[in-house]
mmCIF file of C-alpha atoms in Angstrom:
data_model
loop_
_atom_site.group_PDB
_atom_site.id
_atom_site.type_symbol
_atom_site.label_atom_id
_atom_site.label_comp_id
_atom_site.label_asym_id
_atom_site.label_seq_id
_atom_site.Cartn_x
_atom_site.Cartn_y
_atom_site.Cartn_z
ATOM 1 C CA GLY V 16 173.855 106.638 143.137
ATOM 2 C CA ALA V 17 175.749 103.408 142.197
ATOM 3 C CA GLY V 18 176.192 102.388 138.884
ATOM 4 C CA VAL V 19 176.493 99.192 137.244
ATOM 5 C CA SER V 20 179.279 97.278 138.635
ATOM 6 C CA GLN V 21 180.952 94.210 137.378
ATOM 7 C CA SER V 22 183.293 91.626 138.638
ATOM 8 C CA PRO V 23 185.949 90.563 138.371
ATOM 9 C CA SER V 24 187.458 93.439 136.459
ATOM 10 C CA ASN V 25 190.275 91.111 134.836
ATOM 11 C CA LYS V 26 190.075 87.322 134.591
ATOM 12 C CA VAL V 27 192.946 85.277 132.991
ATOM 13 C CA THR V 28 191.857 81.365 132.667
ATOM 14 C CA GLU V 29 193.123 78.504 131.147
ATOM 15 C CA LYS V 30 191.752 76.994 128.093
ATOM 16 C CA GLY V 31 189.139 74.506 128.858
ATOM 17 C CA LYS V 32 188.262 76.086 132.320
ATOM 18 C CA ASP V 33 184.876 77.102 133.176
ATOM 19 C CA VAL V 34 184.258 81.223 134.162
ATOM 20 C CA GLU V 35 181.622 83.092 135.903
ATOM 21 C CA LEU V 36 181.099 86.792 135.451
ATOM 22 C CA ARG V 37 179.126 88.698 137.579
ATOM 23 C CA CYS V 38 176.898 91.874 137.055
ATOM 24 C CA ASP V 39 175.222 94.211 139.582
ATOM 25 C CA PRO V 40 172.509 96.430 137.714
ATOM 26 C CA ILE V 41 171.462 99.708 138.877
ATOM 27 C CA SER V 42 169.041 99.170 141.539
ATOM 28 C CA GLY V 43 165.523 99.138 140.343
ATOM 29 C CA HIS V 44 166.327 98.538 136.712
ATOM 30 C CA THR V 45 164.277 96.237 135.195
ATOM 31 C CA ALA V 46 166.261 95.263 132.031
ATOM 32 C CA LEU V 47 169.991 93.906 132.012
ATOM 33 C CA TYR V 48 172.049 93.173 129.043
ATOM 34 C CA TRP V 49 175.320 91.270 128.170
ATOM 35 C CA TYR V 50 177.525 92.431 125.416
ATOM 36 C CA ARG V 51 180.720 91.417 124.253
ATOM 37 C CA GLN V 52 183.730 93.627 123.079
ATOM 38 C CA SER V 53 186.492 92.026 120.906
ATOM 39 C CA LEU V 54 188.851 93.151 118.363
ATOM 40 C CA GLY V 55 187.858 90.814 115.738
ATOM 41 C CA GLN V 56 183.949 91.114 116.089
ATOM 42 C CA GLY V 57 183.396 94.507 117.698
ATOM 43 C CA LEU V 58 180.531 95.159 120.090
ATOM 44 C CA GLU V 59 178.056 92.442 120.003
ATOM 45 C CA PHE V 60 174.851 91.782 121.905
ATOM 46 C CA LEU V 61 174.735 88.585 123.839
ATOM 47 C CA ILE V 62 171.630 88.354 125.923
ATOM 48 C CA TYR V 63 169.002 90.286 127.616
ATOM 49 C CA PHE V 64 166.670 90.039 130.554
ATOM 50 C CA GLN V 65 163.670 92.117 130.756
ATOM 51 C CA GLY V 66 161.292 91.501 134.009
ATOM 52 C CA ASN V 67 159.884 88.279 134.186
ATOM 53 C CA SER V 68 159.891 87.646 130.750
ATOM 54 C CA ALA V 69 161.661 84.931 128.926
ATOM 55 C CA PRO V 70 165.367 86.159 128.182
ATOM 56 C CA ASP V 71 166.346 86.978 124.457
ATOM 57 C CA LYS V 72 169.206 84.567 124.025
ATOM 58 C CA SER V 73 169.379 85.427 120.445
ATOM 59 C CA GLY V 74 173.264 86.691 120.699
ATOM 60 C CA LEU V 75 174.728 83.810 122.340
ATOM 61 C CA PRO V 76 177.558 82.243 120.211
ATOM 62 C CA SER V 77 177.374 78.666 121.353
ATOM 63 C CA ASP V 78 175.749 76.542 123.971
ATOM 64 C CA ARG V 79 178.983 77.049 126.156
ATOM 65 C CA PHE V 80 177.560 80.471 126.873
ATOM 66 C CA SER V 81 174.678 80.893 129.623
ATOM 67 C CA ALA V 82 173.357 83.591 131.905
ATOM 68 C CA GLU V 83 171.124 83.631 134.639
ATOM 69 C CA ARG V 84 169.416 86.613 136.555
ATOM 70 C CA THR V 85 168.430 85.981 139.968
ATOM 71 C CA GLY V 86 165.492 87.920 141.905
ATOM 72 C CA GLY V 87 165.448 90.177 139.018
ATOM 73 C CA SER V 88 168.573 91.687 140.237
ATOM 74 C CA VAL V 89 172.356 90.162 140.111
ATOM 75 C CA SER V 90 173.322 88.269 136.738
ATOM 76 C CA THR V 91 175.828 86.119 136.075
ATOM 77 C CA LEU V 92 177.328 85.010 132.586
ATOM 78 C CA THR V 93 178.950 81.666 132.632
ATOM 79 C CA ILE V 94 181.258 80.277 129.826
ATOM 80 C CA GLN V 95 181.916 76.545 130.071
ATOM 81 C CA ARG V 96 184.949 75.061 128.486
ATOM 82 C CA THR V 97 186.792 78.475 127.515
ATOM 83 C CA GLN V 98 188.281 78.859 124.358
ATOM 84 C CA GLN V 99 190.950 81.364 123.199
ATOM 85 C CA GLU V 100 188.216 83.024 120.874
ATOM 86 C CA ASP V 101 186.556 83.737 124.041
ATOM 87 C CA SER V 102 188.821 86.489 125.070
ATOM 88 C CA ALA V 103 187.246 89.772 125.030
ATOM 89 C CA VAL V 104 185.712 92.301 127.319
ATOM 90 C CA TYR V 105 182.364 91.480 128.589
ATOM 91 C CA LEU V 106 180.165 94.511 129.205
ATOM 92 C CA CYS V 107 176.907 94.405 131.120
ATOM 93 C CA ALA V 108 174.195 97.023 130.947
ATOM 94 C CA SER V 109 170.977 97.827 132.890
ATOM 95 C CA SER V 110 167.817 100.125 131.898
ATOM 96 C CA LEU V 111 164.863 101.351 133.275
ATOM 97 C CA ALA V 112 163.592 102.861 129.845
ATOM 98 C CA LEU V 113 165.595 103.662 126.673
ATOM 99 C CA GLU V 114 169.152 104.554 127.922
ATOM 100 C CA GLN V 115 171.272 101.744 128.966
ATOM 101 C CA TYR V 116 173.958 102.281 131.566
ATOM 102 C CA PHE V 117 176.946 100.113 131.166
ATOM 103 C CA GLY V 118 179.368 98.757 133.667
ATOM 104 C CA PRO V 119 183.398 98.892 133.304
ATOM 105 C CA GLY V 120 183.348 95.227 131.724
ATOM 106 C CA THR V 121 185.389 92.314 132.520
ATOM 107 C CA ARG V 122 188.365 91.639 130.504
ATOM 108 C CA LEU V 123 188.692 87.940 129.990
ATOM 109 C CA THR V 124 191.999 86.530 128.582
ATOM 110 C CA VAL V 125 192.005 82.750 127.778
ATOM 111 C CA THR V 126 195.524 81.262 127.766
ATOM 112 C CA ALA N 256 168.706 92.098 110.684
ATOM 113 C CA GLN N 257 170.069 95.667 111.146
ATOM 114 C CA THR N 258 173.838 96.831 110.362
ATOM 115 C CA VAL N 259 175.467 99.553 111.623
ATOM 116 C CA THR N 260 178.672 101.121 109.701
ATOM 117 C CA GLN N 261 181.101 103.716 110.660
ATOM 118 C CA SER N 262 183.750 104.164 107.842
ATOM 119 C CA GLN N 263 186.042 106.388 109.804
ATOM 120 C CA PRO N 264 188.338 104.066 111.926
ATOM 121 C CA GLU N 265 190.282 107.087 113.415
ATOM 122 C CA MET N 266 189.821 110.818 113.574
ATOM 123 C CA SER N 267 191.854 113.668 114.909
ATOM 124 C CA VAL N 268 190.786 117.257 115.640
ATOM 125 C CA GLN N 269 192.431 120.283 117.283
ATOM 126 C CA GLU N 270 190.913 121.435 120.624
ATOM 127 C CA ALA N 271 188.210 124.012 120.191
ATOM 128 C CA GLU N 272 187.299 122.944 116.734
ATOM 129 C CA THR N 273 184.632 121.082 115.244
ATOM 130 C CA VAL N 274 184.492 117.242 114.198
ATOM 131 C CA THR N 275 181.866 115.316 112.346
ATOM 132 C CA LEU N 276 181.740 111.559 112.857
ATOM 133 C CA SER N 277 179.904 109.462 110.136
ATOM 134 C CA CYS N 278 177.511 106.612 110.502
ATOM 135 C CA THR N 279 175.146 104.876 108.263
ATOM 136 C CA TYR N 280 172.840 101.927 108.850
ATOM 137 C CA ASP N 281 170.759 99.518 107.059
ATOM 138 C CA THR N 282 167.291 98.365 108.364
ATOM 139 C CA SER N 283 163.801 97.562 107.066
ATOM 140 C CA GLU N 284 162.124 98.780 110.199
ATOM 141 C CA ASN N 285 160.234 102.226 110.281
ATOM 142 C CA ASN N 286 160.245 102.751 113.974
ATOM 143 C CA TYR N 287 163.843 102.569 115.833
ATOM 144 C CA TYR N 288 166.240 104.723 117.899
ATOM 145 C CA LEU N 289 169.713 105.734 117.187
ATOM 146 C CA PHE N 290 172.351 106.387 119.664
ATOM 147 C CA TRP N 291 176.141 107.728 119.888
ATOM 148 C CA TYR N 292 177.921 106.212 122.849
ATOM 149 C CA LYS N 293 181.340 107.559 124.035
ATOM 150 C CA GLN N 294 183.888 104.818 125.253
ATOM 151 C CA PRO N 295 187.195 106.449 127.125
ATOM 152 C CA PRO N 296 190.163 104.528 127.998
ATOM 153 C CA SER N 297 188.444 103.684 131.188
ATOM 154 C CA ARG N 298 186.233 101.265 129.211
ATOM 155 C CA GLN N 299 182.847 102.968 130.816
ATOM 156 C CA MET N 300 180.335 103.349 127.824
ATOM 157 C CA ILE N 301 178.400 106.777 128.241
ATOM 158 C CA LEU N 302 175.276 107.906 126.256
ATOM 159 C CA VAL N 303 176.418 110.997 124.255
ATOM 160 C CA ILE N 304 172.853 111.411 122.572
ATOM 161 C CA ARG N 305 169.839 109.855 121.098
ATOM 162 C CA GLN N 306 167.175 110.558 118.432
ATOM 163 C CA GLU N 307 163.862 108.806 117.812
ATOM 164 C CA ALA N 308 163.247 108.049 114.169
ATOM 165 C CA TYR N 309 160.087 109.353 114.228
ATOM 166 C CA LYS N 310 161.223 112.924 115.159
ATOM 167 C CA GLN N 311 162.250 115.111 112.177
ATOM 168 C CA GLN N 312 164.168 117.490 114.417
ATOM 169 C CA ASN N 313 167.786 116.657 114.773
ATOM 170 C CA ALA N 314 168.862 115.964 118.643
ATOM 171 C CA THR N 315 171.205 118.198 120.310
ATOM 172 C CA GLU N 316 172.848 118.027 123.716
ATOM 173 C CA ASN N 317 175.258 120.915 124.392
ATOM 174 C CA ARG N 318 178.229 120.831 122.190
ATOM 175 C CA PHE N 319 176.840 117.622 120.727
ATOM 176 C CA SER N 320 174.477 117.339 117.947
ATOM 177 C CA VAL N 321 173.307 114.903 115.107
ATOM 178 C CA ASN N 322 172.376 115.017 111.681
ATOM 179 C CA PHE N 323 169.705 112.551 110.896
ATOM 180 C CA GLN N 324 168.752 111.715 107.443
ATOM 181 C CA LYS N 325 166.303 108.945 107.569
ATOM 182 C CA ALA N 326 165.639 108.602 103.872
ATOM 183 C CA ALA N 327 169.658 108.115 103.553
ATOM 184 C CA LYS N 328 169.936 106.073 106.581
ATOM 185 C CA SER N 329 172.639 108.301 108.006
ATOM 186 C CA PHE N 330 173.024 109.604 111.359
ATOM 187 C CA SER N 331 176.236 111.416 111.924
ATOM 188 C CA LEU N 332 177.559 113.353 115.005
ATOM 189 C CA LYS N 333 178.999 116.857 115.113
ATOM 190 C CA ILE N 334 181.114 117.725 118.270
ATOM 191 C CA SER N 335 181.696 121.542 118.440
ATOM 192 C CA ASP N 336 184.349 123.417 120.627
ATOM 193 C CA SER N 337 186.209 120.017 121.031
ATOM 194 C CA GLN N 338 187.667 119.253 124.527
ATOM 195 C CA LEU N 339 190.366 116.937 125.593
ATOM 196 C CA GLY N 340 188.185 115.053 127.506
ATOM 197 C CA ASP N 341 186.197 114.278 124.413
ATOM 198 C CA THR N 342 189.210 111.719 123.421
ATOM 199 C CA ALA N 343 187.580 108.713 123.418
ATOM 200 C CA MET N 344 186.229 105.789 121.204
ATOM 201 C CA TYR N 345 182.589 106.680 119.612
ATOM 202 C CA PHE N 346 180.050 104.067 118.815
ATOM 203 C CA CYS N 347 176.830 104.509 116.716
ATOM 204 C CA ALA N 348 174.175 102.262 117.623
ATOM 205 C CA PHE N 349 170.536 101.379 116.281
ATOM 206 C CA MET N 350 167.761 99.918 118.543
ATOM 207 C CA LYS N 351 164.592 98.630 117.025
ATOM 208 C CA GLN N 352 161.289 99.690 118.489
ATOM 209 C CA TYR N 353 159.511 96.495 119.475
ATOM 210 C CA ALA N 354 155.745 96.237 119.444
ATOM 211 C CA GLY N 355 153.967 98.244 122.030
ATOM 212 C CA GLY N 356 156.593 100.961 121.773
ATOM 213 C CA THR N 357 158.562 99.339 124.357
ATOM 214 C CA SER N 358 161.840 100.929 125.437
ATOM 215 C CA TYR N 359 164.019 97.840 125.861
ATOM 216 C CA GLY N 360 165.923 96.099 123.189
ATOM 217 C CA LYS N 361 169.148 95.050 122.167
ATOM 218 C CA LEU N 362 171.848 97.465 120.508
ATOM 219 C CA THR N 363 173.387 96.855 117.318
ATOM 220 C CA PHE N 364 176.615 98.765 117.293
ATOM 221 C CA GLY N 365 179.122 100.100 114.662
ATOM 222 C CA GLN N 366 182.943 99.037 114.706
ATOM 223 C CA GLY N 367 183.599 102.463 116.306
ATOM 224 C CA THR N 368 185.741 105.502 115.474
ATOM 225 C CA ILE N 369 188.697 106.300 117.983
ATOM 226 C CA LEU N 370 188.784 110.377 118.015
ATOM 227 C CA THR N 371 191.597 111.879 119.364
ATOM 228 C CA VAL N 372 191.485 115.853 120.334
ATOM 229 C CA HIS N 373 195.048 117.398 120.321
ATOM 230 C CA PRO N 374 195.969 120.301 122.409
#
């Protein structure tokens, strides 16, 4: 079956612009996660959604970052007023149980 | 808070040989899960193996096995009969077990070890 998909695969934006990153989880998976992978910080958790529960936003680095999950499926991660330090690969994962299945990521470059 | 440490930034091994990747972690939790994920150049993270902390028996998956030492907070990965396709970055990860034994939760990752398998 189809895995987790993310779009775009690469995004270049100018400092100060807003960006939206999209994640399509595996159908039927109730949990959805966002992680960020950067050279300086490694792989770090950002936010996760589980069913109808309030999302765990404890990993969001600033209030410029937000995410939503519509209809329990697709999720969008929004970064407002992008900064150069936001340059990273943003990974999405979904799960039905213990194993998290990852997408290929979106490489964001802020110039 | 949990921390995961991988002290080997890079490792290399000859094809068909055995290699061990190290991982240590720090936590005050008693119930948790540990994972090894593989990230090849394609960026797609793939689960290699997992270990439940309450299980004393070490997990194995074909050529992959772990040495889980709960008291020492150590979780190493052994790859036997290394293959060229094993070339990737390997991440050790920790997940706390939440109330009710739920299987959902954030992963805390180590810094990763780049493994290169030479022909």
